[in-house]
mmCIF file with all atom_site columns, C-alpha atoms in Angstrom:
data_model
loop_
_atom_site.group_PDB
_atom_site.id
_atom_site.type_symbol
_atom_site.label_atom_id
_atom_site.label_alt_id
_atom_site.label_comp_id
_atom_site.label_asym_id
_atom_site.label_entity_id
_atom_site.label_seq_id
_atom_site.pdbx_PDB_ins_code
_atom_site.Cartn_x
_atom_site.Cartn_y
_atom_site.Cartn_z
_atom_site.occupancy
_atom_site.B_iso_or_equiv
_atom_site.pdbx_formal_charge
_atom_site.auth_seq_id
_atom_site.auth_comp_id
_atom_site.auth_asym_id
_atom_site.auth_atom_id
_atom_site.pdbx_PDB_model_num
ATOM 1   C CA . MET A 1 1   ? 135.287 93.988  103.150 1.00 0.00 ? 1   MET A CA 1
ATOM 2   C CA . PRO A 1 2   ? 133.713 95.505  100.027 1.00 0.00 ? 2   PRO A CA 1
ATOM 3   C CA . ALA A 1 3   ? 131.670 93.336  97.669  1.00 0.00 ? 3   ALA A CA 1
ATOM 4   C CA . LYS A 1 4   ? 133.699 91.620  94.942  1.00 0.00 ? 4   LYS A CA 1
ATOM 5   C CA . ASN A 1 5   ? 131.289 92.927  92.319  1.00 0.00 ? 5   ASN A CA 1
ATOM 6   C CA . THR A 1 6   ? 129.522 96.271  92.605  1.00 0.00 ? 6   THR A CA 1
ATOM 7   C CA . ILE A 1 7   ? 127.403 97.978  89.986  1.00 0.00 ? 7   ILE A CA 1
ATOM 8   C CA . CYS A 1 8   ? 128.735 101.473 89.292  1.00 0.00 ? 8   CYS A CA 1
ATOM 9   C CA . LEU A 1 9   ? 126.095 103.914 88.088  1.00 0.00 ? 9   LEU A CA 1
ATOM 10  C CA . TRP A 1 10  ? 127.053 107.291 86.615  1.00 0.00 ? 10  TRP A CA 1
ATOM 11  C CA . TYR A 1 11  ? 125.121 110.374 87.729  1.00 0.00 ? 11  TYR A CA 1
ATOM 12  C CA . ASN A 1 12  ? 125.335 114.058 86.947  1.00 0.00 ? 12  ASN A CA 1
ATOM 13  C CA . GLY A 1 13  ? 125.786 115.352 90.484  1.00 0.00 ? 13  GLY A CA 1
ATOM 14  C CA . ASP A 1 14  ? 122.713 113.705 92.009  1.00 0.00 ? 14  ASP A CA 1
ATOM 15  C CA . ALA A 1 15  ? 123.916 110.233 93.009  1.00 0.00 ? 15  ALA A CA 1
ATOM 16  C CA . GLU A 1 16  ? 123.039 110.824 96.649  1.00 0.00 ? 16  GLU A CA 1
ATOM 17  C CA . GLU A 1 17  ? 119.482 111.929 95.816  1.00 0.00 ? 17  GLU A CA 1
ATOM 18  C CA . ALA A 1 18  ? 119.003 108.838 93.633  1.00 0.00 ? 18  ALA A CA 1
ATOM 19  C CA . ALA A 1 19  ? 120.432 106.490 96.268  1.00 0.00 ? 19  ALA A CA 1
ATOM 20  C CA . ARG A 1 20  ? 118.182 107.945 98.970  1.00 0.00 ? 20  ARG A CA 1
ATOM 21  C CA . PHE A 1 21  ? 115.140 107.587 96.697  1.00 0.00 ? 21  PHE A CA 1
ATOM 22  C CA . TYR A 1 22  ? 115.952 103.922 95.983  1.00 0.00 ? 22  TYR A CA 1
ATOM 23  C CA . ALA A 1 23  ? 116.503 103.255 99.696  1.00 0.00 ? 23  ALA A CA 1
ATOM 24  C CA . GLN A 1 24  ? 113.082 104.740 100.521 1.00 0.00 ? 24  GLN A CA 1
ATOM 25  C CA . THR A 1 25  ? 111.323 102.942 97.655  1.00 0.00 ? 25  THR A CA 1
ATOM 26  C CA . PHE A 1 26  ? 112.597 99.362  97.721  1.00 0.00 ? 26  PHE A CA 1
ATOM 27  C CA . PRO A 1 27  ? 113.023 96.833  100.527 1.00 0.00 ? 27  PRO A CA 1
ATOM 28  C CA . ASP A 1 28  ? 116.516 95.567  101.340 1.00 0.00 ? 28  ASP A CA 1
ATOM 29  C CA . SER A 1 29  ? 117.892 98.916  100.139 1.00 0.00 ? 29  SER A CA 1
ATOM 30  C CA . SER A 1 30  ? 120.018 101.478 101.941 1.00 0.00 ? 30  SER A CA 1
ATOM 31  C CA . VAL A 1 31  ? 122.495 104.317 101.631 1.00 0.00 ? 31  VAL A CA 1
ATOM 32  C CA . ASN A 1 32  ? 125.682 102.936 103.151 1.00 0.00 ? 32  ASN A CA 1
ATOM 33  C CA . ALA A 1 33  ? 128.217 105.751 102.737 1.00 0.00 ? 33  ALA A CA 1
ATOM 34  C CA . VAL A 1 34  ? 128.629 109.148 101.112 1.00 0.00 ? 34  VAL A CA 1
ATOM 35  C CA . HIS A 1 35  ? 132.161 110.098 100.068 1.00 0.00 ? 35  HIS A CA 1
ATOM 36  C CA . ARG A 1 36  ? 133.226 113.656 99.353  1.00 0.00 ? 36  ARG A CA 1
ATOM 37  C CA . ALA A 1 37  ? 135.951 114.571 96.885  1.00 0.00 ? 37  ALA A CA 1
ATOM 38  C CA . PRO A 1 38  ? 139.333 115.311 98.470  1.00 0.00 ? 38  PRO A CA 1
ATOM 39  C CA . GLY A 1 39  ? 140.128 117.640 95.565  1.00 0.00 ? 39  GLY A CA 1
ATOM 40  C CA . ASP A 1 40  ? 138.610 119.260 92.513  1.00 0.00 ? 40  ASP A CA 1
ATOM 41  C CA . PHE A 1 41  ? 137.508 116.909 89.722  1.00 0.00 ? 41  PHE A CA 1
ATOM 42  C CA . PRO A 1 42  ? 136.114 117.476 86.210  1.00 0.00 ? 42  PRO A CA 1
ATOM 43  C CA . SER A 1 43  ? 132.480 117.716 87.335  1.00 0.00 ? 43  SER A CA 1
ATOM 44  C CA . GLY A 1 44  ? 132.929 119.103 90.849  1.00 0.00 ? 44  GLY A CA 1
ATOM 45  C CA . LYS A 1 45  ? 134.931 120.766 93.548  1.00 0.00 ? 45  LYS A CA 1
ATOM 46  C CA . THR A 1 46  ? 136.632 119.723 96.756  1.00 0.00 ? 46  THR A CA 1
ATOM 47  C CA . GLY A 1 47  ? 133.993 118.630 99.258  1.00 0.00 ? 47  GLY A CA 1
ATOM 48  C CA . ASP A 1 48  ? 131.292 117.806 96.686  1.00 0.00 ? 48  ASP A CA 1
ATOM 49  C CA . VAL A 1 49  ? 129.772 114.336 96.839  1.00 0.00 ? 49  VAL A CA 1
ATOM 50  C CA . LEU A 1 50  ? 131.942 112.168 94.603  1.00 0.00 ? 50  LEU A CA 1
ATOM 51  C CA . THR A 1 51  ? 130.562 108.681 95.255  1.00 0.00 ? 51  THR A CA 1
ATOM 52  C CA . VAL A 1 52  ? 127.703 107.106 97.170  1.00 0.00 ? 52  VAL A CA 1
ATOM 53  C CA . GLU A 1 53  ? 127.739 103.484 98.297  1.00 0.00 ? 53  GLU A CA 1
ATOM 54  C CA . PHE A 1 54  ? 124.211 102.108 98.345  1.00 0.00 ? 54  PHE A CA 1
ATOM 55  C CA . THR A 1 55  ? 122.224 98.902  98.070  1.00 0.00 ? 55  THR A CA 1
ATOM 56  C CA . VAL A 1 56  ? 119.149 98.347  95.884  1.00 0.00 ? 56  VAL A CA 1
ATOM 57  C CA . LEU A 1 57  ? 117.118 95.217  96.615  1.00 0.00 ? 57  LEU A CA 1
ATOM 58  C CA . GLY A 1 58  ? 120.236 93.592  98.064  1.00 0.00 ? 58  GLY A CA 1
ATOM 59  C CA . ILE A 1 59  ? 122.487 94.556  95.133  1.00 0.00 ? 59  ILE A CA 1
ATOM 60  C CA . PRO A 1 60  ? 125.563 96.624  96.034  1.00 0.00 ? 60  PRO A CA 1
ATOM 61  C CA . CYS A 1 61  ? 125.905 99.778  93.941  1.00 0.00 ? 61  CYS A CA 1
ATOM 62  C CA . LEU A 1 62  ? 128.171 102.767 93.713  1.00 0.00 ? 62  LEU A CA 1
ATOM 63  C CA . GLY A 1 63  ? 126.807 106.065 92.463  1.00 0.00 ? 63  GLY A CA 1
ATOM 64  C CA . LEU A 1 64  ? 129.520 108.150 90.801  1.00 0.00 ? 64  LEU A CA 1
ATOM 65  C CA . ASN A 1 65  ? 128.914 111.857 90.254  1.00 0.00 ? 65  ASN A CA 1
ATOM 66  C CA . GLY A 1 66  ? 130.826 111.848 86.989  1.00 0.00 ? 66  GLY A CA 1
ATOM 67  C CA . GLY A 1 67  ? 129.056 114.741 85.310  1.00 0.00 ? 67  GLY A CA 1
ATOM 68  C CA . PRO A 1 68  ? 127.005 115.082 82.123  1.00 0.00 ? 68  PRO A CA 1
ATOM 69  C CA . THR A 1 69  ? 129.283 113.123 79.777  1.00 0.00 ? 69  THR A CA 1
ATOM 70  C CA . PHE A 1 70  ? 127.569 109.708 80.005  1.00 0.00 ? 70  PHE A CA 1
ATOM 71  C CA . LYS A 1 71  ? 123.851 108.941 80.201  1.00 0.00 ? 71  LYS A CA 1
ATOM 72  C CA . HIS A 1 72  ? 121.992 105.827 81.314  1.00 0.00 ? 72  HIS A CA 1
ATOM 73  C CA . THR A 1 73  ? 120.573 103.689 78.499  1.00 0.00 ? 73  THR A CA 1
ATOM 74  C CA . GLU A 1 74  ? 118.157 100.792 78.241  1.00 0.00 ? 74  GLU A CA 1
ATOM 75  C CA . ALA A 1 75  ? 121.198 98.541  77.746  1.00 0.00 ? 75  ALA A CA 1
ATOM 76  C CA . PHE A 1 76  ? 121.269 98.343  81.550  1.00 0.00 ? 76  PHE A CA 1
ATOM 77  C CA . SER A 1 77  ? 118.219 97.964  83.758  1.00 0.00 ? 77  SER A CA 1
ATOM 78  C CA . PHE A 1 78  ? 117.161 96.658  87.128  1.00 0.00 ? 78  PHE A CA 1
ATOM 79  C CA . GLN A 1 79  ? 114.556 93.917  86.764  1.00 0.00 ? 79  GLN A CA 1
ATOM 80  C CA . VAL A 1 80  ? 112.264 93.826  89.785  1.00 0.00 ? 80  VAL A CA 1
ATOM 81  C CA . ALA A 1 81  ? 110.102 90.706  90.226  1.00 0.00 ? 81  ALA A CA 1
ATOM 82  C CA . THR A 1 82  ? 106.805 91.712  91.813  1.00 0.00 ? 82  THR A CA 1
ATOM 83  C CA . ALA A 1 83  ? 104.425 89.393  93.640  1.00 0.00 ? 83  ALA A CA 1
ATOM 84  C CA . ASP A 1 84  ? 101.158 90.963  92.508  1.00 0.00 ? 84  ASP A CA 1
ATOM 85  C CA . GLN A 1 85  ? 99.455  93.950  90.899  1.00 0.00 ? 85  GLN A CA 1
ATOM 86  C CA . ALA A 1 86  ? 99.614  96.032  94.073  1.00 0.00 ? 86  ALA A CA 1
ATOM 87  C CA . GLU A 1 87  ? 103.398 95.725  94.288  1.00 0.00 ? 87  GLU A CA 1
ATOM 88  C CA . THR A 1 88  ? 103.713 96.357  90.546  1.00 0.00 ? 88  THR A CA 1
ATOM 89  C CA . ASP A 1 89  ? 101.573 99.488  90.852  1.00 0.00 ? 89  ASP A CA 1
ATOM 90  C CA . ARG A 1 90  ? 103.490 100.745 93.903  1.00 0.00 ? 90  ARG A CA 1
ATOM 91  C CA . TYR A 1 91  ? 106.925 100.554 92.250  1.00 0.00 ? 91  TYR A CA 1
ATOM 92  C CA . TRP A 1 92  ? 105.643 101.856 88.932  1.00 0.00 ? 92  TRP A CA 1
ATOM 93  C CA . ALA A 1 93  ? 104.031 104.854 90.619  1.00 0.00 ? 93  ALA A CA 1
ATOM 94  C CA . ALA A 1 94  ? 107.183 105.581 92.624  1.00 0.00 ? 94  ALA A CA 1
ATOM 95  C CA . LEU A 1 95  ? 109.477 105.462 89.588  1.00 0.00 ? 95  LEU A CA 1
ATOM 96  C CA . VAL A 1 96  ? 107.259 107.087 86.968  1.00 0.00 ? 96  VAL A CA 1
ATOM 97  C CA . GLY A 1 97  ? 105.443 109.419 89.360  1.00 0.00 ? 97  GLY A CA 1
ATOM 98  C CA . ASN A 1 98  ? 108.694 110.914 90.648  1.00 0.00 ? 98  ASN A CA 1
ATOM 99  C CA . GLY A 1 99  ? 109.690 112.430 87.311  1.00 0.00 ? 99  GLY A CA 1
ATOM 100 C CA . GLY A 1 100 ? 110.241 109.139 85.476  1.00 0.00 ? 100 GLY A CA 1
ATOM 101 C CA . GLN A 1 101 ? 108.891 107.942 82.161  1.00 0.00 ? 101 GLN A CA 1
ATOM 102 C CA . GLU A 1 102 ? 106.806 104.979 81.009  1.00 0.00 ? 102 GLU A CA 1
ATOM 103 C CA . SER A 1 103 ? 108.051 102.701 78.283  1.00 0.00 ? 103 SER A CA 1
ATOM 104 C CA . ALA A 1 104 ? 106.784 99.411  76.856  1.00 0.00 ? 104 ALA A CA 1
ATOM 105 C CA . CYS A 1 105 ? 106.295 95.888  78.233  1.00 0.00 ? 105 CYS A CA 1
ATOM 106 C CA . GLY A 1 106 ? 106.833 96.741  81.891  1.00 0.00 ? 106 GLY A CA 1
ATOM 107 C CA . TRP A 1 107 ? 109.853 98.986  81.349  1.00 0.00 ? 107 TRP A CA 1
ATOM 108 C CA . CYS A 1 108 ? 110.150 102.495 82.715  1.00 0.00 ? 108 CYS A CA 1
ATOM 109 C CA . LYS A 1 109 ? 112.829 105.020 83.585  1.00 0.00 ? 109 LYS A CA 1
ATOM 110 C CA . ASP A 1 110 ? 113.339 106.889 86.812  1.00 0.00 ? 110 ASP A CA 1
ATOM 111 C CA . LYS A 1 111 ? 113.971 110.634 86.846  1.00 0.00 ? 111 LYS A CA 1
ATOM 112 C CA . TRP A 1 112 ? 117.729 110.016 86.508  1.00 0.00 ? 112 TRP A CA 1
ATOM 113 C CA . GLY A 1 113 ? 117.238 108.041 83.279  1.00 0.00 ? 113 GLY A CA 1
ATOM 114 C CA . LEU A 1 114 ? 117.952 104.624 84.826  1.00 0.00 ? 114 LEU A CA 1
ATOM 115 C CA . SER A 1 115 ? 115.818 101.858 83.304  1.00 0.00 ? 115 SER A CA 1
ATOM 116 C CA . TRP A 1 116 ? 113.700 99.491  85.381  1.00 0.00 ? 116 TRP A CA 1
ATOM 117 C CA . GLN A 1 117 ? 111.715 96.416  84.413  1.00 0.00 ? 117 GLN A CA 1
ATOM 118 C CA . ILE A 1 118 ? 108.809 96.034  86.813  1.00 0.00 ? 118 ILE A CA 1
ATOM 119 C CA . THR A 1 119 ? 107.978 92.409  86.107  1.00 0.00 ? 119 THR A CA 1
ATOM 120 C CA . PRO A 1 120 ? 105.181 90.546  87.878  1.00 0.00 ? 120 PRO A CA 1
ATOM 121 C CA . VAL A 1 121 ? 105.998 86.903  88.554  1.00 0.00 ? 121 VAL A CA 1
ATOM 122 C CA . ALA A 1 122 ? 102.688 86.087  86.827  1.00 0.00 ? 122 ALA A CA 1
ATOM 123 C CA . LEU A 1 123 ? 104.096 87.496  83.577  1.00 0.00 ? 123 LEU A CA 1
ATOM 124 C CA . THR A 1 124 ? 107.300 85.500  83.789  1.00 0.00 ? 124 THR A CA 1
ATOM 125 C CA . GLU A 1 125 ? 105.357 82.315  84.494  1.00 0.00 ? 125 GLU A CA 1
ATOM 126 C CA . ALA A 1 126 ? 102.902 83.016  81.660  1.00 0.00 ? 126 ALA A CA 1
ATOM 127 C CA . ILE A 1 127 ? 105.461 83.574  78.912  1.00 0.00 ? 127 ILE A CA 1
ATOM 128 C CA . VAL A 1 128 ? 107.272 80.341  79.778  1.00 0.00 ? 128 VAL A CA 1
ATOM 129 C CA . ASP A 1 129 ? 104.049 78.320  80.017  1.00 0.00 ? 129 ASP A CA 1
ATOM 130 C CA . PRO A 1 130 ? 104.637 74.823  78.597  1.00 0.00 ? 130 PRO A CA 1
ATOM 131 C CA . ASP A 1 131 ? 101.532 75.352  76.450  1.00 0.00 ? 131 ASP A CA 1
ATOM 132 C CA . PRO A 1 132 ? 102.909 77.360  73.495  1.00 0.00 ? 132 PRO A CA 1
ATOM 133 C CA . GLY A 1 133 ? 99.488  78.848  72.769  1.00 0.00 ? 133 GLY A CA 1
ATOM 134 C CA . ALA A 1 134 ? 99.090  80.129  76.323  1.00 0.00 ? 134 ALA A CA 1
ATOM 135 C CA . ALA A 1 135 ? 102.623 81.548  76.315  1.00 0.00 ? 135 ALA A CA 1
ATOM 136 C CA . LYS A 1 136 ? 102.034 83.303  72.975  1.00 0.00 ? 136 LYS A CA 1
ATOM 137 C CA . ARG A 1 137 ? 98.723  84.814  74.104  1.00 0.00 ? 137 ARG A CA 1
ATOM 138 C CA . ALA A 1 138 ? 100.343 86.159  77.275  1.00 0.00 ? 138 ALA A CA 1
ATOM 139 C CA . PHE A 1 139 ? 103.346 87.439  75.311  1.00 0.00 ? 139 PHE A CA 1
ATOM 140 C CA . ASP A 1 140 ? 101.119 89.164  72.746  1.00 0.00 ? 140 ASP A CA 1
ATOM 141 C CA . ALA A 1 141 ? 99.123  90.808  75.559  1.00 0.00 ? 141 ALA A CA 1
ATOM 142 C CA . MET A 1 142 ? 102.354 92.024  77.205  1.00 0.00 ? 142 MET A CA 1
ATOM 143 C CA . MET A 1 143 ? 103.491 93.571  73.932  1.00 0.00 ? 143 MET A CA 1
ATOM 144 C CA . THR A 1 144 ? 100.513 95.978  74.049  1.00 0.00 ? 144 THR A CA 1
ATOM 145 C CA . MET A 1 145 ? 101.185 97.186  77.614  1.00 0.00 ? 145 MET A CA 1
ATOM 146 C CA . THR A 1 146 ? 103.258 99.843  79.295  1.00 0.00 ? 146 THR A CA 1
ATOM 147 C CA . LYS A 1 147 ? 102.784 98.868  82.976  1.00 0.00 ? 147 LYS A CA 1
ATOM 148 C CA . ILE A 1 148 ? 101.957 95.173  83.206  1.00 0.00 ? 148 ILE A CA 1
ATOM 149 C CA . ASP A 1 149 ? 98.338  94.345  84.003  1.00 0.00 ? 149 ASP A CA 1
ATOM 150 C CA . VAL A 1 150 ? 98.434  91.004  85.837  1.00 0.00 ? 150 VAL A CA 1
ATOM 151 C CA . ALA A 1 151 ? 94.728  90.254  85.356  1.00 0.00 ? 151 ALA A CA 1
ATOM 152 C CA . ALA A 1 152 ? 95.001  90.858  81.596  1.00 0.00 ? 152 ALA A CA 1
ATOM 153 C CA . ILE A 1 153 ? 98.072  88.616  81.377  1.00 0.00 ? 153 ILE A CA 1
ATOM 154 C CA . GLU A 1 154 ? 96.318  85.833  83.269  1.00 0.00 ? 154 GLU A CA 1
ATOM 155 C CA . ALA A 1 155 ? 93.182  86.199  81.116  1.00 0.00 ? 155 ALA A CA 1
ATOM 156 C CA . ALA A 1 156 ? 95.252  86.060  77.915  1.00 0.00 ? 156 ALA A CA 1
ATOM 157 C CA . ARG A 1 157 ? 97.106  82.999  79.189  1.00 0.00 ? 157 ARG A CA 1
ATOM 158 C CA . LYS A 1 158 ? 93.817  81.193  79.838  1.00 0.00 ? 158 LYS A CA 1
ATOM 159 C CA . GLY A 1 159 ? 92.522  82.169  76.403  1.00 0.00 ? 159 GLY A CA 1
#
């Protein structure tokens, strides 16, 4: 039985490559099925990969090789909660170091233009600190970062 709700992500012919990268990079991720087109379609021919069923961090996804018409935007992103700096660094390096791009405040894009928020739990806890001063200091520190620096966030939180 397929999932009731699946995220459909549009790719320009490289959905399978993306799905395999995610499966190798993140735990609880896999490529579940690759479906080839039974006929020609606007961005491909009979036998080309049309869709890829995959899972990213437990979330069911469908990669659609729809062609160049639509691009990923920051309006959609995966937010990945990381336990520590080492996990943050590992995912950041995998995404950015494989042809991706850094952005601000823990956001980056992978080589396919999909946005990711690599968010240490320490950051989330800091910006919701019941002490408004501590939360503001942590928030202000985050606003100066690309990849999140956990030690700097914790230092800012403490004042």
